[in-house]
């Protein structure tokens, strides 16, 4: 069992930056692949970024490459999403997710555990 708690969301102006954090409980964090997804009002939850259990492989949705960076610290049971050059269209609830496969999965169906989400609002 893994519990995930996101933090770091908030209101930011376009062009600004935010760093989201996801704290995971449990001693087996280093065995999980981790992902970030987001869901805007009226839209489906979409893939943002994912990282393998070792951090050796990372994937991003193409439209966010260069602006978002995912990282993890297995010693602290943490995963992060650094977001820069934010745009109003980045406004969404951002979710952290864990997969027992250890892979960096782009498919939300591949994840076993989800956090409650943190709201990110980018004003124009």
Short mmCIF file of N, CA, C and O in Angstrom, two decimals:
data_model
loop_
_atom_site.label_atom_id
_atom_site.label_comp_id
_atom_site.label_asym_id
_atom_site.label_seq_id
_atom_site.Cartn_x
_atom_site.Cartn_y
_atom_site.Cartn_z
N UNK A 1 0.84 -1.19 0.00
CA UNK A 1 0.00 0.00 0.00
C UNK A 1 0.88 1.24 0.00
O UNK A 1 1.87 1.31 0.73
N UNK A 2 0.51 2.22 -0.81
CA UNK A 2 1.25 3.47 -0.89
C UNK A 2 0.25 4.61 -0.79
O UNK A 2 -0.79 4.58 -1.44
N UNK A 3 0.55 5.59 0.00
CA UNK A 3 -0.24 6.81 0.05
C UNK A 3 0.58 7.95 -0.52
O UNK A 3 1.76 8.10 -0.21
N UNK A 4 -0.07 8.73 -1.36
CA UNK A 4 0.60 9.82 -2.05
C UNK A 4 -0.07 11.14 -1.70
O UNK A 4 -1.30 11.24 -1.74
N UNK A 5 0.73 12.13 -1.37
CA UNK A 5 0.21 13.44 -1.01
C UNK A 5 0.95 14.51 -1.81
O UNK A 5 2.17 14.68 -1.64
N UNK A 6 0.21 15.20 -2.65
CA UNK A 6 0.79 16.26 -3.46
C UNK A 6 0.76 17.59 -2.72
O UNK A 6 -0.13 17.84 -1.90
N UNK A 7 1.70 18.45 -3.06
CA UNK A 7 1.72 19.81 -2.53
C UNK A 7 2.45 20.71 -3.52
O UNK A 7 3.09 20.23 -4.46
N UNK A 8 2.34 22.02 -3.29
CA UNK A 8 3.07 22.97 -4.11
C UNK A 8 2.25 23.69 -5.15
O UNK A 8 2.76 24.57 -5.84
N UNK A 9 0.99 23.30 -5.28
CA UNK A 9 0.15 23.99 -6.25
C UNK A 9 -0.21 25.39 -5.77
O UNK A 9 0.10 25.78 -4.65
N UNK A 10 -0.85 26.15 -6.64
CA UNK A 10 -1.26 27.49 -6.28
C UNK A 10 -1.56 28.33 -7.49
O UNK A 10 -1.71 27.82 -8.60
N UNK A 11 -1.65 29.63 -7.24
CA UNK A 11 -1.93 30.59 -8.30
C UNK A 11 -0.64 31.27 -8.73
O UNK A 11 0.12 31.75 -7.87
N UNK A 12 -0.38 31.29 -10.02
CA UNK A 12 0.84 31.89 -10.54
C UNK A 12 0.51 32.62 -11.84
O UNK A 12 -0.41 32.23 -12.56
N UNK A 13 1.25 33.67 -12.11
CA UNK A 13 1.05 34.40 -13.36
C UNK A 13 1.71 33.65 -14.52
O UNK A 13 2.68 32.91 -14.33
N UNK A 14 1.19 33.88 -15.69
CA UNK A 14 1.78 33.30 -16.89
C UNK A 14 3.25 33.67 -16.98
O UNK A 14 3.63 34.82 -16.70
N UNK A 15 4.06 32.69 -17.33
CA UNK A 15 5.50 32.90 -17.38
C UNK A 15 6.22 32.50 -16.11
O UNK A 15 7.45 32.41 -16.08
N UNK A 16 5.46 32.28 -15.05
CA UNK A 16 6.04 31.93 -13.77
C UNK A 16 6.36 30.45 -13.65
O UNK A 16 6.21 29.68 -14.61
N UNK A 17 6.81 30.07 -12.45
CA UNK A 17 7.23 28.70 -12.19
C UNK A 17 6.59 28.18 -10.92
O UNK A 17 6.26 28.97 -10.01
N UNK A 18 6.45 26.89 -10.85
CA UNK A 18 6.00 26.21 -9.64
C UNK A 18 6.73 24.88 -9.56
O UNK A 18 7.06 24.27 -10.59
N UNK A 19 6.92 24.42 -8.34
CA UNK A 19 7.48 23.09 -8.13
C UNK A 19 6.49 22.28 -7.32
O UNK A 19 6.20 22.62 -6.16
N UNK A 20 5.97 21.24 -7.93
CA UNK A 20 5.07 20.34 -7.23
C UNK A 20 5.87 19.23 -6.56
O UNK A 20 6.87 18.76 -7.11
N UNK A 21 5.40 18.83 -5.40
CA UNK A 21 6.02 17.74 -4.67
C UNK A 21 4.99 16.66 -4.40
O UNK A 21 3.81 16.96 -4.25
N UNK A 22 5.46 15.44 -4.34
CA UNK A 22 4.60 14.31 -4.01
C UNK A 22 5.33 13.47 -2.97
O UNK A 22 6.41 12.93 -3.25
N UNK A 23 4.75 13.40 -1.80
CA UNK A 23 5.33 12.61 -0.72
C UNK A 23 4.65 11.24 -0.68
O UNK A 23 3.41 11.16 -0.67
N UNK A 24 5.45 10.20 -0.65
CA UNK A 24 4.92 8.84 -0.65
C UNK A 24 5.22 8.14 0.67
O UNK A 24 6.32 8.28 1.22
N UNK A 25 4.24 7.43 1.16
CA UNK A 25 4.45 6.64 2.37
C UNK A 25 4.92 5.24 1.98
O UNK A 25 4.79 4.83 0.83
N UNK A 26 5.43 4.53 2.91
CA UNK A 26 5.80 3.15 2.64
C UNK A 26 7.29 2.97 2.35
O UNK A 26 7.94 3.87 1.83
N UNK A 27 7.81 1.80 2.69
CA UNK A 27 9.24 1.55 2.55
C UNK A 27 9.62 1.11 1.15
O UNK A 27 10.80 0.97 0.86
N UNK A 28 8.63 0.86 0.28
CA UNK A 28 8.95 0.31 -1.03
C UNK A 28 8.86 1.35 -2.13
O UNK A 28 8.72 1.01 -3.30
N UNK A 29 8.97 2.63 -1.77
CA UNK A 29 8.84 3.70 -2.75
C UNK A 29 9.80 3.50 -3.91
O UNK A 29 9.45 3.73 -5.07
N UNK A 30 11.00 3.08 -3.63
CA UNK A 30 12.01 2.96 -4.67
C UNK A 30 11.70 1.87 -5.69
O UNK A 30 12.36 1.78 -6.72
N UNK A 31 10.69 1.05 -5.43
CA UNK A 31 10.30 0.02 -6.38
C UNK A 31 9.21 0.48 -7.34
O UNK A 31 8.89 -0.21 -8.31
N UNK A 32 8.66 1.65 -7.10
CA UNK A 32 7.54 2.15 -7.91
C UNK A 32 7.99 3.07 -9.02
O UNK A 32 8.83 3.95 -8.81
N UNK A 33 7.40 2.88 -10.19
CA UNK A 33 7.47 3.91 -11.19
C UNK A 33 6.51 5.02 -10.80
O UNK A 33 5.46 4.74 -10.20
N UNK A 34 6.85 6.25 -11.12
CA UNK A 34 6.03 7.38 -10.68
C UNK A 34 5.65 8.25 -11.88
O UNK A 34 6.42 8.40 -12.82
N UNK A 35 4.47 8.81 -11.79
CA UNK A 35 4.01 9.66 -12.88
C UNK A 35 3.27 10.88 -12.37
O UNK A 35 2.79 10.90 -11.22
N UNK A 36 3.20 11.87 -13.21
CA UNK A 36 2.36 13.05 -12.99
C UNK A 36 1.35 13.12 -14.12
O UNK A 36 1.69 12.96 -15.30
N UNK A 37 0.12 13.38 -13.73
CA UNK A 37 -0.98 13.57 -14.68
C UNK A 37 -1.68 14.87 -14.31
O UNK A 37 -1.50 15.39 -13.20
N UNK A 38 -2.48 15.37 -15.22
CA UNK A 38 -3.26 16.56 -14.90
C UNK A 38 -4.64 16.46 -15.53
O UNK A 38 -4.82 15.78 -16.55
N UNK A 39 -5.56 17.17 -14.91
CA UNK A 39 -6.93 17.18 -15.42
C UNK A 39 -7.50 18.59 -15.34
O UNK A 39 -7.62 19.15 -14.25
N UNK A 40 -7.79 19.14 -16.50
CA UNK A 40 -8.41 20.46 -16.57
C UNK A 40 -9.93 20.30 -16.54
O UNK A 40 -10.45 19.23 -16.86
N UNK A 41 -10.65 21.33 -16.15
CA UNK A 41 -12.11 21.26 -16.09
C UNK A 41 -12.71 20.82 -17.42
O UNK A 41 -12.36 21.37 -18.48
N UNK A 42 -13.56 19.82 -17.38
CA UNK A 42 -14.23 19.35 -18.57
C UNK A 42 -13.39 18.50 -19.50
O UNK A 42 -13.83 18.13 -20.59
N UNK A 43 -12.18 18.17 -19.06
CA UNK A 43 -11.29 17.37 -19.90
C UNK A 43 -10.88 16.09 -19.19
O UNK A 43 -11.01 15.97 -17.98
N UNK A 44 -10.37 15.15 -19.97
CA UNK A 44 -9.90 13.91 -19.39
C UNK A 44 -8.54 14.12 -18.72
O UNK A 44 -7.80 15.04 -19.06
N UNK A 45 -8.24 13.24 -17.80
CA UNK A 45 -6.94 13.26 -17.16
C UNK A 45 -5.89 12.87 -18.18
O UNK A 45 -6.02 11.86 -18.87
N UNK A 46 -4.83 13.67 -18.26
CA UNK A 46 -3.81 13.43 -19.28
C UNK A 46 -2.43 13.26 -18.67
O UNK A 46 -2.11 13.80 -17.61
N UNK A 47 -1.63 12.52 -19.39
CA UNK A 47 -0.25 12.25 -18.97
C UNK A 47 0.59 13.52 -19.07
O UNK A 47 0.52 14.26 -20.04
N UNK A 48 1.44 13.72 -18.06
CA UNK A 48 2.37 14.84 -18.06
C UNK A 48 3.81 14.33 -18.14
O UNK A 48 4.55 14.68 -19.06
N UNK A 49 4.20 13.49 -17.18
CA UNK A 49 5.58 13.01 -17.12
C UNK A 49 5.62 11.76 -16.27
O UNK A 49 4.76 11.53 -15.41
N UNK A 50 6.66 10.95 -16.50
CA UNK A 50 6.84 9.74 -15.70
C UNK A 50 8.32 9.43 -15.58
O UNK A 50 9.12 9.81 -16.43
N UNK A 51 8.64 8.70 -14.51
CA UNK A 51 10.03 8.36 -14.22
C UNK A 51 10.08 6.93 -13.68
O UNK A 51 9.22 6.52 -12.90
N UNK A 52 11.07 6.17 -14.12
CA UNK A 52 11.19 4.80 -13.65
C UNK A 52 11.66 4.76 -12.20
O UNK A 52 12.09 5.78 -11.65
N UNK A 53 11.62 3.57 -11.61
CA UNK A 53 11.91 3.46 -10.18
C UNK A 53 13.33 3.91 -9.85
O UNK A 53 13.57 4.44 -8.77
N UNK A 54 14.25 3.70 -10.76
CA UNK A 54 15.63 4.11 -10.52
C UNK A 54 15.89 5.55 -10.93
O UNK A 54 16.94 6.11 -10.62
N UNK A 55 14.95 6.13 -11.67
CA UNK A 55 15.18 7.46 -12.22
C UNK A 55 15.96 7.43 -13.52
O UNK A 55 16.28 8.47 -14.08
N UNK A 56 16.24 6.23 -14.01
CA UNK A 56 17.08 6.11 -15.19
C UNK A 56 16.40 6.46 -16.50
O UNK A 56 17.07 6.81 -17.48
N UNK A 57 15.09 6.37 -16.52
CA UNK A 57 14.34 6.74 -17.74
C UNK A 57 13.21 7.68 -17.38
O UNK A 57 12.53 7.49 -16.37
N UNK A 58 13.05 8.67 -18.22
CA UNK A 58 12.05 9.72 -18.00
C UNK A 58 11.31 9.97 -19.31
O UNK A 58 11.95 9.97 -20.38
N UNK A 59 10.02 10.20 -19.21
CA UNK A 59 9.22 10.49 -20.39
C UNK A 59 8.32 11.69 -20.10
O UNK A 59 7.85 11.87 -18.99
N UNK A 60 8.09 12.46 -21.14
CA UNK A 60 7.20 13.62 -21.05
C UNK A 60 6.22 13.57 -22.21
O UNK A 60 6.52 13.03 -23.29
N UNK A 61 5.07 14.17 -21.99
CA UNK A 61 4.22 14.40 -23.13
C UNK A 61 4.89 15.45 -23.99
O UNK A 61 5.52 16.39 -23.49
N UNK A 62 4.84 15.26 -25.29
CA UNK A 62 5.66 16.06 -26.20
C UNK A 62 5.47 17.56 -26.03
O UNK A 62 6.42 18.34 -26.10
N UNK A 63 4.25 17.98 -25.79
CA UNK A 63 3.96 19.42 -25.74
C UNK A 63 4.57 20.11 -24.53
O UNK A 63 4.65 21.34 -24.50
N UNK A 64 5.02 19.32 -23.55
CA UNK A 64 5.56 19.92 -22.32
C UNK A 64 7.07 19.80 -22.21
O UNK A 64 7.66 20.34 -21.26
N UNK A 65 7.68 19.13 -23.13
CA UNK A 65 9.13 18.97 -23.09
C UNK A 65 9.80 20.34 -23.09
O UNK A 65 9.44 21.22 -23.85
N UNK A 66 10.79 20.47 -22.23
CA UNK A 66 11.52 21.72 -22.14
C UNK A 66 10.98 22.68 -21.11
O UNK A 66 11.69 23.59 -20.68
N UNK A 67 9.74 22.49 -20.70
CA UNK A 67 9.16 23.38 -19.68
C UNK A 67 8.97 22.66 -18.35
O UNK A 67 9.04 23.29 -17.30
N UNK A 68 8.71 21.37 -18.39
CA UNK A 68 8.47 20.60 -17.18
C UNK A 68 9.61 19.60 -16.97
O UNK A 68 10.11 19.02 -17.94
N UNK A 69 9.97 19.38 -15.71
CA UNK A 69 11.01 18.43 -15.36
C UNK A 69 10.56 17.58 -14.19
O UNK A 69 10.21 18.11 -13.13
N UNK A 70 10.58 16.27 -14.37
CA UNK A 70 10.25 15.34 -13.30
C UNK A 70 11.54 14.82 -12.69
O UNK A 70 12.54 14.61 -13.38
N UNK A 71 11.52 14.62 -11.38
CA UNK A 71 12.67 14.06 -10.69
C UNK A 71 12.18 13.32 -9.45
O UNK A 71 11.02 13.47 -9.05
N UNK A 72 13.05 12.52 -8.87
CA UNK A 72 12.68 11.80 -7.66
C UNK A 72 13.87 11.69 -6.74
O UNK A 72 15.03 11.73 -7.18
N UNK A 73 13.56 11.53 -5.46
CA UNK A 73 14.57 11.32 -4.44
C UNK A 73 14.13 10.11 -3.62
O UNK A 73 13.26 10.23 -2.75
N UNK A 74 14.68 8.97 -3.93
CA UNK A 74 14.23 7.74 -3.28
C UNK A 74 14.56 7.71 -1.79
O UNK A 74 13.90 7.03 -1.02
N UNK A 75 15.59 8.42 -1.41
CA UNK A 75 15.95 8.47 0.01
C UNK A 75 14.91 9.23 0.83
O UNK A 75 14.75 8.98 2.03
N UNK A 76 14.22 10.15 0.18
CA UNK A 76 13.21 10.95 0.86
C UNK A 76 11.79 10.54 0.51
O UNK A 76 10.84 11.17 0.99
N UNK A 77 11.63 9.53 -0.32
CA UNK A 77 10.30 9.10 -0.77
C UNK A 77 9.54 10.25 -1.42
O UNK A 77 8.35 10.47 -1.14
N UNK A 78 10.22 10.96 -2.29
CA UNK A 78 9.62 12.14 -2.92
C UNK A 78 9.78 12.08 -4.44
O UNK A 78 10.79 11.59 -4.95
N UNK A 79 8.78 12.64 -5.10
CA UNK A 79 8.89 12.88 -6.53
C UNK A 79 8.45 14.32 -6.78
O UNK A 79 7.57 14.84 -6.07
N UNK A 80 9.07 14.95 -7.75
CA UNK A 80 8.85 16.38 -7.99
C UNK A 80 8.49 16.65 -9.45
O UNK A 80 8.84 15.87 -10.34
N UNK A 81 7.80 17.74 -9.63
CA UNK A 81 7.54 18.23 -10.98
C UNK A 81 7.85 19.72 -10.99
O UNK A 81 7.11 20.51 -10.40
N UNK A 82 8.95 20.07 -11.61
CA UNK A 82 9.31 21.48 -11.77
C UNK A 82 8.67 21.99 -13.04
O UNK A 82 8.89 21.44 -14.12
N UNK A 83 7.89 23.06 -12.91
CA UNK A 83 7.17 23.61 -14.05
C UNK A 83 7.61 25.05 -14.25
O UNK A 83 7.61 25.85 -13.31
N UNK A 84 7.99 25.38 -15.46
CA UNK A 84 8.43 26.73 -15.77
C UNK A 84 7.71 27.26 -17.01
O UNK A 84 7.07 26.50 -17.73
N UNK A 85 7.84 28.56 -17.23
CA UNK A 85 7.18 29.22 -18.37
C UNK A 85 5.71 28.80 -18.45
O UNK A 85 5.21 28.43 -19.51
N UNK A 86 5.05 28.86 -17.32
CA UNK A 86 3.68 28.37 -17.24
C UNK A 86 2.74 29.21 -18.09
O UNK A 86 2.92 30.43 -18.24
N UNK A 87 1.74 28.53 -18.62
CA UNK A 87 0.75 29.15 -19.49
C UNK A 87 -0.64 28.94 -18.90
O UNK A 87 -0.85 27.97 -18.15
N UNK A 88 -1.58 29.78 -19.25
CA UNK A 88 -2.95 29.57 -18.73
C UNK A 88 -3.49 28.18 -19.04
O UNK A 88 -4.25 27.63 -18.24
N UNK A 89 -3.10 27.61 -20.15
CA UNK A 89 -3.58 26.27 -20.50
C UNK A 89 -2.97 25.17 -19.64
O UNK A 89 -3.38 24.01 -19.74
N UNK A 90 -2.02 25.50 -18.80
CA UNK A 90 -1.48 24.54 -17.84
C UNK A 90 -2.37 24.44 -16.59
O UNK A 90 -2.11 23.61 -15.72
N UNK A 91 -3.36 25.29 -16.51
CA UNK A 91 -4.28 25.26 -15.37
C UNK A 91 -4.99 23.92 -15.29
O UNK A 91 -5.61 23.48 -16.27
N UNK A 92 -4.88 23.26 -14.16
CA UNK A 92 -5.45 21.93 -13.98
C UNK A 92 -5.20 21.46 -12.55
O UNK A 92 -4.43 22.09 -11.82
N UNK A 93 -5.84 20.37 -12.20
CA UNK A 93 -5.46 19.65 -11.00
C UNK A 93 -4.37 18.66 -11.40
O UNK A 93 -4.54 17.90 -12.37
N UNK A 94 -3.28 18.68 -10.67
CA UNK A 94 -2.15 17.81 -10.97
C UNK A 94 -2.11 16.66 -9.96
O UNK A 94 -2.17 16.88 -8.75
N UNK A 95 -1.98 15.45 -10.51
CA UNK A 95 -2.01 14.24 -9.71
C UNK A 95 -0.68 13.50 -9.81
O UNK A 95 -0.11 13.36 -10.90
N UNK A 96 -0.28 12.98 -8.70
CA UNK A 96 0.88 12.09 -8.60
C UNK A 96 0.34 10.65 -8.59
O UNK A 96 -0.71 10.39 -7.98
N UNK A 97 1.04 9.74 -9.24
CA UNK A 97 0.60 8.35 -9.29
C UNK A 97 1.79 7.41 -9.21
O UNK A 97 2.90 7.77 -9.62
N UNK A 98 1.53 6.22 -8.70
CA UNK A 98 2.57 5.20 -8.53
C UNK A 98 2.15 3.90 -9.19
O UNK A 98 0.98 3.49 -9.09
N UNK A 99 3.11 3.26 -9.85
CA UNK A 99 2.84 1.96 -10.47
C UNK A 99 3.80 0.91 -9.94
O UNK A 99 5.01 1.14 -9.87
N UNK A 100 3.24 -0.25 -9.58
CA UNK A 100 4.07 -1.31 -9.03
C UNK A 100 4.97 -1.93 -10.09
O UNK A 100 5.90 -2.67 -9.76
N UNK A 101 4.72 -1.61 -11.36
CA UNK A 101 5.56 -2.16 -12.42
C UNK A 101 6.97 -1.59 -12.39
O UNK A 101 7.90 -2.19 -12.95
N UNK A 102 7.11 -0.41 -11.77
CA UNK A 102 8.43 0.23 -11.74
C UNK A 102 8.76 0.99 -13.00
O UNK A 102 9.78 1.68 -13.07
N UNK A 103 7.86 0.91 -13.97
CA UNK A 103 8.11 1.54 -15.26
C UNK A 103 7.64 2.99 -15.25
O UNK A 103 6.95 3.44 -14.35
N UNK A 104 8.02 3.70 -16.31
CA UNK A 104 7.54 5.06 -16.53
C UNK A 104 6.40 4.96 -17.53
O UNK A 104 6.61 5.02 -18.73
N UNK A 105 5.21 4.79 -17.02
CA UNK A 105 4.05 4.47 -17.85
C UNK A 105 3.31 5.73 -18.26
O UNK A 105 3.01 6.59 -17.44
N UNK A 106 3.02 5.84 -19.54
CA UNK A 106 2.27 6.99 -20.04
C UNK A 106 0.76 6.79 -19.88
O UNK A 106 -0.01 7.76 -19.99
N UNK A 107 0.35 5.57 -19.64
CA UNK A 107 -1.06 5.23 -19.58
C UNK A 107 -1.56 5.29 -18.14
O UNK A 107 -1.04 4.59 -17.27
N UNK A 108 -2.57 6.11 -17.90
CA UNK A 108 -3.06 6.24 -16.53
C UNK A 108 -3.59 4.93 -15.99
O UNK A 108 -3.60 4.72 -14.76
N UNK A 109 -4.02 4.04 -16.88
CA UNK A 109 -4.51 2.73 -16.45
C UNK A 109 -3.43 1.85 -15.86
O UNK A 109 -3.72 0.84 -15.22
N UNK A 110 -2.17 2.21 -16.07
CA UNK A 110 -1.08 1.41 -15.55
C UNK A 110 -0.71 1.72 -14.12
O UNK A 110 0.17 1.07 -13.55
N UNK A 111 -1.37 2.70 -13.52
CA UNK A 111 -1.01 3.14 -12.18
C UNK A 111 -1.95 2.55 -11.14
O UNK A 111 -3.15 2.45 -11.34
N UNK A 112 -1.36 2.19 -10.02
CA UNK A 112 -2.08 1.50 -8.95
C UNK A 112 -2.54 2.44 -7.83
O UNK A 112 -3.50 2.15 -7.13
N UNK A 113 -1.80 3.52 -7.65
CA UNK A 113 -2.09 4.42 -6.55
C UNK A 113 -2.08 5.86 -7.05
O UNK A 113 -1.24 6.23 -7.89
N UNK A 114 -2.98 6.66 -6.48
CA UNK A 114 -3.12 8.06 -6.88
C UNK A 114 -3.21 8.95 -5.66
O UNK A 114 -3.77 8.56 -4.62
N UNK A 115 -2.67 10.15 -5.80
CA UNK A 115 -2.88 11.17 -4.78
C UNK A 115 -4.19 11.89 -4.99
O UNK A 115 -4.92 11.61 -5.95
N UNK A 116 -4.48 12.83 -4.11
CA UNK A 116 -5.72 13.58 -4.17
C UNK A 116 -5.65 14.75 -5.15
O UNK A 116 -6.68 15.31 -5.52
N UNK A 117 -4.47 15.12 -5.53
CA UNK A 117 -4.30 16.19 -6.49
C UNK A 117 -4.02 17.54 -5.85
O UNK A 117 -4.37 17.78 -4.69
N UNK A 118 -3.38 18.40 -6.61
CA UNK A 118 -3.12 19.77 -6.16
C UNK A 118 -3.46 20.71 -7.32
O UNK A 118 -3.11 20.45 -8.47
N UNK A 119 -4.16 21.78 -6.99
CA UNK A 119 -4.64 22.71 -8.02
C UNK A 119 -3.52 23.66 -8.45
O UNK A 119 -2.87 24.28 -7.60
N UNK A 120 -3.36 23.78 -9.74
CA UNK A 120 -2.46 24.78 -10.32
C UNK A 120 -3.30 25.69 -11.20
O UNK A 120 -4.00 25.22 -12.10
N UNK A 121 -3.23 26.98 -10.92
CA UNK A 121 -3.97 27.97 -11.70
C UNK A 121 -2.99 29.00 -12.23
O UNK A 121 -2.25 29.61 -11.46
N UNK A 122 -2.99 29.17 -13.54
CA UNK A 122 -2.09 30.12 -14.19
C UNK A 122 -2.93 31.24 -14.77
O UNK A 122 -3.78 31.02 -15.63
N UNK A 123 -2.69 32.44 -14.28
CA UNK A 123 -3.46 33.60 -14.74
C UNK A 123 -2.74 34.28 -15.90
O UNK A 123 -1.51 34.29 -15.97
N UNK A 124 -3.52 34.87 -16.77
CA UNK A 124 -2.94 35.52 -17.95
C UNK A 124 -2.64 36.99 -17.68
O UNK A 124 -3.01 37.54 -16.66
#
